[in-house]
Short mmCIF file of C-alpha atoms (C1' of nucleotides) in Angstrom, two decimals:
data_model
loop_
_atom_site.label_atom_id
_atom_site.label_comp_id
_atom_site.label_asym_id
_atom_site.label_seq_id
_atom_site.Cartn_x
_atom_site.Cartn_y
_atom_site.Cartn_z
CA MET A 1 -19.41 -8.77 3.94
CA PRO A 2 -17.79 -8.00 6.95
CA ASP A 3 -16.74 -4.47 7.38
CA PHE A 4 -15.21 -3.84 10.75
CA ILE A 5 -13.67 -0.98 12.63
CA PHE A 6 -10.33 -0.73 14.40
CA ASN A 7 -8.96 2.45 15.88
CA SER A 8 -11.66 4.54 14.27
CA LYS A 9 -10.80 3.26 10.82
CA ILE A 10 -13.06 1.12 8.69
CA TYR A 11 -11.73 -2.00 7.01
CA TYR A 12 -13.35 -4.01 4.25
CA ASN A 13 -11.33 -7.22 4.57
CA PRO A 14 -8.53 -8.95 6.50
CA VAL A 15 -5.93 -8.14 3.87
CA GLU A 16 -6.42 -4.44 4.45
CA PHE A 17 -6.06 -4.97 8.15
CA ALA A 18 -2.80 -6.85 7.78
CA MET A 19 -1.36 -4.32 5.37
CA ASP A 20 -2.22 -1.46 7.66
CA ARG A 21 -0.11 -3.12 10.36
CA ILE A 22 2.96 -4.18 8.40
CA GLY A 23 2.54 -2.45 5.03
CA GLY A 24 3.69 0.89 3.75
CA THR A 25 7.12 1.60 2.32
CA TRP A 26 9.22 0.95 5.41
CA LYS A 27 7.72 -1.43 7.95
CA MET A 28 8.75 -4.64 6.20
CA PRO A 29 12.32 -3.49 5.55
CA ILE A 30 12.58 -2.55 9.23
CA LEU A 31 11.21 -5.85 10.55
CA TRP A 32 13.38 -7.71 8.08
CA ARG A 33 16.53 -6.14 9.55
CA LEU A 34 15.48 -7.12 13.05
CA LYS A 35 14.63 -10.71 12.26
CA ASP A 36 17.78 -12.20 13.72
CA LYS A 37 19.49 -9.43 15.59
CA VAL A 38 19.01 -6.54 17.97
CA LEU A 39 19.84 -3.19 16.44
CA ARG A 40 20.45 0.34 17.62
CA TYR A 41 18.69 3.20 15.94
CA GLY A 42 21.78 4.39 14.14
CA GLU A 43 22.66 0.94 12.87
CA MET A 44 19.25 0.56 11.25
CA LYS A 45 19.51 4.01 9.78
CA LYS A 46 22.78 3.01 8.11
CA ASP A 47 21.43 -0.39 7.09
CA ILE A 48 18.25 0.68 5.35
CA PRO A 49 19.04 2.60 2.17
CA HIS A 50 17.05 5.74 1.43
CA ILE A 51 15.03 5.78 4.64
CA THR A 52 14.76 9.20 6.23
CA HIS A 53 15.22 10.04 9.86
CA LYS A 54 11.59 10.96 10.24
CA MET A 55 10.20 7.82 8.63
CA LEU A 56 12.46 5.48 10.59
CA THR A 57 11.36 7.04 13.86
CA SER A 58 7.65 7.18 13.07
CA GLN A 59 7.50 3.65 11.70
CA LEU A 60 9.38 2.29 14.69
CA ARG A 61 6.91 4.05 16.97
CA GLU A 62 3.97 2.43 15.23
CA LEU A 63 5.57 -1.01 15.17
CA GLU A 64 6.25 -0.63 18.88
CA ALA A 65 2.73 0.58 19.66
CA GLU A 66 1.27 -2.48 17.95
CA GLY A 67 3.64 -4.97 19.49
CA PHE A 68 5.90 -5.94 16.60
CA VAL A 69 9.08 -4.60 18.19
CA THR A 70 10.25 -3.52 21.62
CA ARG A 71 12.28 -0.45 22.38
CA GLU A 72 14.85 -0.22 25.14
CA VAL A 73 16.46 3.04 26.15
CA PHE A 74 19.82 3.04 27.90
CA PRO A 75 20.30 6.09 30.08
CA VAL A 76 23.80 6.91 28.93
CA VAL A 77 25.52 9.76 27.17
CA PRO A 78 25.33 9.83 24.26
CA PRO A 79 21.91 8.14 24.09
CA LYS A 80 21.65 4.48 23.15
CA VAL A 81 18.40 2.82 22.07
CA GLU A 82 17.96 -0.77 21.04
CA TYR A 83 15.16 -2.34 19.04
CA THR A 84 14.21 -6.01 19.29
CA ILE A 85 11.66 -8.01 17.36
CA THR A 86 8.80 -9.65 19.30
CA ASP A 87 6.99 -12.94 18.73
CA ARG A 88 4.32 -11.07 16.84
CA GLY A 89 7.02 -9.51 14.70
CA ARG A 90 8.52 -12.91 14.03
CA LYS A 91 5.21 -14.13 12.73
CA ALA A 92 5.19 -11.21 10.34
CA ILE A 93 8.62 -12.24 9.07
CA THR A 94 7.06 -15.41 7.66
CA ILE A 95 4.62 -13.38 5.60
CA ILE A 96 7.25 -10.91 4.52
CA ASP A 97 9.39 -13.78 3.32
CA THR A 98 6.49 -15.15 1.28
CA ILE A 99 5.73 -11.80 -0.33
CA ARG A 100 9.41 -11.17 -0.95
CA ASN A 101 9.87 -14.45 -2.79
CA TYR A 102 6.74 -13.79 -4.78
CA GLY A 103 8.13 -10.39 -5.68
CA LEU A 104 11.34 -11.99 -6.89
CA ASP A 105 9.34 -14.38 -9.08
CA LEU A 106 7.34 -11.54 -10.54
CA MET A 107 10.50 -9.58 -11.22
CA LYS A 108 11.84 -12.49 -13.23
CA GLU A 109 8.60 -12.77 -15.18
CA PHE A 110 8.69 -9.08 -15.94
CA GLY A 111 12.35 -9.23 -16.82
CA VAL A 112 13.61 -6.90 -14.14
CA GLY A 113 16.78 -7.63 -12.26
CA ALA A 114 18.86 -5.81 -9.72
CA GLU A 115 21.45 -5.07 -12.39
CA ASN A 116 18.87 -3.86 -14.81
CA THR A 117 18.83 -0.11 -14.53
CA ASP A 118 17.11 0.39 -17.85
CA LYS A 119 13.85 2.24 -17.96
CA LYS A 120 11.23 0.43 -19.84
CA MET B 1 19.12 -5.86 -2.37
CA PRO B 2 20.02 -3.08 -4.76
CA ASP B 3 17.57 -0.65 -6.26
CA PHE B 4 16.04 -1.27 -9.63
CA ILE B 5 13.77 0.52 -12.03
CA PHE B 6 10.57 -0.61 -13.71
CA ASN B 7 8.34 1.61 -15.79
CA SER B 8 10.27 4.69 -14.76
CA LYS B 9 9.68 4.01 -11.11
CA ILE B 10 12.40 3.17 -8.64
CA TYR B 11 12.02 0.21 -6.29
CA TYR B 12 14.06 -0.55 -3.21
CA ASN B 13 13.13 -4.20 -2.75
CA PRO B 14 11.04 -7.09 -4.17
CA VAL B 15 8.22 -6.55 -1.68
CA GLU B 16 7.60 -3.09 -3.05
CA PHE B 17 7.55 -4.49 -6.55
CA ALA B 18 4.99 -7.14 -5.66
CA MET B 19 2.79 -4.69 -3.81
CA ASP B 20 2.81 -2.27 -6.69
CA ARG B 21 1.39 -5.04 -8.89
CA ILE B 22 -1.27 -6.53 -6.64
CA GLY B 23 -1.50 -4.07 -3.75
CA GLY B 24 -3.65 -1.04 -3.15
CA THR B 25 -7.19 -1.11 -1.82
CA TRP B 26 -8.89 -2.99 -4.63
CA LYS B 27 -6.66 -5.30 -6.66
CA MET B 28 -6.73 -8.21 -4.23
CA PRO B 29 -10.51 -8.09 -3.73
CA ILE B 30 -10.90 -8.08 -7.50
CA LEU B 31 -8.56 -11.01 -8.12
CA TRP B 32 -10.17 -12.88 -5.25
CA ARG B 33 -13.56 -12.65 -6.92
CA LEU B 34 -12.17 -14.01 -10.16
CA LYS B 35 -10.30 -16.91 -8.66
CA ASP B 36 -12.82 -19.56 -9.65
CA LYS B 37 -15.22 -17.89 -12.02
CA VAL B 38 -15.54 -15.59 -14.97
CA LEU B 39 -17.38 -12.37 -14.19
CA ARG B 40 -18.98 -9.55 -16.09
CA TYR B 41 -18.20 -6.00 -15.13
CA GLY B 42 -21.57 -5.40 -13.53
CA GLU B 43 -21.41 -8.61 -11.52
CA MET B 44 -18.13 -7.61 -9.96
CA LYS B 45 -19.45 -4.15 -9.26
CA LYS B 46 -22.34 -5.68 -7.34
CA ASP B 47 -20.11 -8.22 -5.64
CA ILE B 48 -17.44 -5.91 -4.27
CA PRO B 49 -18.87 -3.66 -1.56
CA HIS B 50 -17.91 0.01 -1.57
CA ILE B 51 -15.90 -0.06 -4.77
CA THR B 52 -16.59 2.85 -7.07
CA HIS B 53 -17.15 2.68 -10.79
CA LYS B 54 -13.94 4.56 -11.45
CA MET B 55 -11.75 2.40 -9.23
CA LEU B 56 -13.13 -0.86 -10.58
CA THR B 57 -12.42 0.21 -14.14
CA SER B 58 -8.97 1.62 -13.53
CA GLN B 59 -7.81 -1.32 -11.42
CA LEU B 60 -9.10 -3.80 -13.98
CA ARG B 61 -7.18 -1.92 -16.67
CA GLU B 62 -3.96 -2.16 -14.70
CA LEU B 63 -4.46 -5.82 -13.87
CA GLU B 64 -5.09 -6.48 -17.53
CA ALA B 65 -2.08 -4.48 -18.67
CA GLU B 66 0.17 -6.51 -16.38
CA GLY B 67 -1.29 -9.87 -17.28
CA PHE B 68 -3.25 -10.83 -14.19
CA VAL B 69 -6.63 -10.86 -15.92
CA THR B 70 -7.93 -10.94 -19.47
CA ARG B 71 -10.76 -8.86 -20.82
CA GLU B 72 -13.18 -10.03 -23.47
CA VAL B 73 -15.64 -7.71 -25.14
CA PHE B 74 -18.78 -9.10 -26.74
CA PRO B 75 -20.07 -6.90 -29.55
CA VAL B 76 -23.69 -6.94 -28.47
CA VAL B 77 -26.23 -4.42 -27.31
CA PRO B 78 -26.19 -3.66 -24.49
CA PRO B 79 -22.45 -4.16 -24.07
CA LYS B 80 -21.13 -7.25 -22.36
CA VAL B 81 -17.59 -7.60 -21.05
CA GLU B 82 -16.13 -10.58 -19.27
CA TYR B 83 -13.06 -10.76 -17.07
CA THR B 84 -11.06 -13.93 -16.53
CA ILE B 85 -8.11 -14.63 -14.28
CA THR B 86 -4.83 -15.72 -15.91
CA ASP B 87 -2.13 -18.11 -14.71
CA ARG B 88 -0.23 -15.16 -13.35
CA GLY B 89 -3.33 -14.06 -11.52
CA ARG B 90 -3.78 -17.52 -10.08
CA LYS B 91 -0.29 -17.38 -8.66
CA ALA B 92 -1.23 -14.15 -6.97
CA ILE B 93 -4.23 -15.85 -5.39
CA THR B 94 -1.85 -18.03 -3.40
CA ILE B 95 -0.20 -14.98 -1.91
CA ILE B 96 -3.48 -13.23 -1.28
CA ASP B 97 -4.69 -16.28 0.57
CA THR B 98 -1.59 -16.24 2.76
CA ILE B 99 -1.91 -12.57 3.59
CA ARG B 100 -5.62 -12.95 4.18
CA ASN B 101 -5.12 -15.75 6.71
CA TYR B 102 -2.41 -13.75 8.39
CA GLY B 103 -4.79 -10.82 8.59
CA LEU B 104 -7.40 -13.03 10.24
CA ASP B 105 -4.83 -14.17 12.81
CA LEU B 106 -3.85 -10.59 13.55
CA MET B 107 -7.48 -9.60 13.91
CA LYS B 108 -7.96 -12.26 16.53
CA GLU B 109 -4.85 -11.13 18.39
CA PHE B 110 -6.09 -7.57 18.34
CA GLY B 111 -9.56 -8.62 19.37
CA VAL B 112 -11.28 -7.41 16.24
CA GLY B 113 -14.65 -8.89 15.34
CA ALA B 114 -13.94 -11.64 12.87
CA GLU B 115 -17.27 -13.33 12.63
CA ASN B 116 -17.78 -13.22 8.94
CA THR B 117 -15.14 -12.46 6.40
CA ASP B 118 -14.67 -12.16 2.74
CA LYS B 119 -16.53 -14.61 0.70
CA LYS B 120 -15.58 -18.09 -0.10
"C1'" DC C 1 23.06 9.68 19.15
"C1'" DA C 2 18.32 9.71 18.98
"C1'" DG C 3 14.31 12.22 18.79
"C1'" DT C 4 10.69 16.13 17.74
"C1'" DA C 5 8.42 19.65 14.83
"C1'" DT C 6 7.13 21.91 10.40
"C1'" DC C 7 6.22 22.45 5.75
"C1'" DC C 8 4.93 20.49 1.44
"C1'" DG C 9 4.39 17.64 -2.93
"C1'" DC C 10 2.53 13.63 -4.84
"C1'" DC C 11 -0.70 10.10 -5.60
"C1'" DG C 12 -4.47 6.78 -4.43
"C1'" DA C 13 -9.06 7.03 -4.20
"C1'" DG C 14 -14.03 9.10 -3.85
"C1'" DA C 15 -17.86 11.92 -6.06
"C1'" DT C 16 -19.99 13.31 -9.99
"C1'" DA C 17 -21.16 14.03 -14.81
"C1'" DC C 18 -21.28 12.63 -19.58
"C1'" DT C 19 -21.06 8.98 -23.59
"C1'" DG C 20 -21.92 5.06 -27.14
"C1'" DC D 1 -24.13 -1.94 -19.59
"C1'" DA D 2 -19.64 -0.49 -19.53
"C1'" DG D 3 -16.59 3.10 -20.03
"C1'" DT D 4 -14.22 7.87 -19.94
"C1'" DA D 5 -13.17 12.60 -17.88
"C1'" DT D 6 -12.71 16.07 -14.08
"C1'" DC D 7 -12.41 17.84 -9.67
"C1'" DT D 8 -11.19 17.20 -5.09
"C1'" DC D 9 -9.26 15.60 -0.70
"C1'" DG D 10 -6.40 13.15 2.84
"C1'" DG D 11 -2.45 11.09 4.08
"C1'" DC D 12 2.10 8.93 3.25
"C1'" DG D 13 6.47 10.10 2.92
"C1'" DG D 14 10.53 13.53 1.84
"C1'" DA D 15 13.40 17.80 3.28
"C1'" DT D 16 14.96 20.50 6.72
"C1'" DA D 17 15.77 22.62 11.19
"C1'" DC D 18 16.12 22.40 16.18
"C1'" DT D 19 16.96 19.81 20.90
"C1'" DG D 20 18.81 17.19 25.17
#
DNA sequence: CAGTATCCGCCGAGATACTG
DNA sequence: CAGTATCTCGGCGGATACTG
């Protein structure tokens, strides 16, 4: 079986590789927001509940470094920075949508809903 | 999408929920192995490279507890235990397949050696 | 407004030892 | 053969403070 190395990290299968690119707590929520619109940093910050300043910045940096989003800085005062999804990012949206729908199915099966705040 | 709680843990979106069920380093490789055959513990251990005894056991316990696999113990000496995928597990296979193919695409884009991959 | 820089707790995961 | 029980470590992600 095909172990392989990317950026000094060893992977055991393609799923791991994919999840290292678009997984984690915040990358999918971020890409999801950008799927049909350009957003400024502050707009995303307001739009994504619970995300911290540090995580939003670091995750955007990684997504940019790996070509899922582009970052454009406008030299104005106060600063303005816009983030746009790329073609590669758009391909990810397809997968995110699949996983998201699967998650919704599972939630139904497990009897959890958005209104259900009961611990179980 | 509002927050919700399951098993005393808070989730921010359906993707997180799905990934908590079938994510992590080992659950998908395990389910993948069971997709078209019943396997004994030792067979899986041999079949999944790098997995440790502890992780295989604990991940199988979780998958069983959440209905993705069933566990059958045969009261013989030496012990024999068989694991079988359930309908819920089979549904997960669909998603795993999607993510896996996406991972292969990404690997190509990033120029990662993709000669051989997971098994069948 | 957008972005760094620290400090730190938690949890997934590996190594190892022991059991029926 | 299959399964527990500890100990340990690294890294993700949160809290907070400071900057142009």
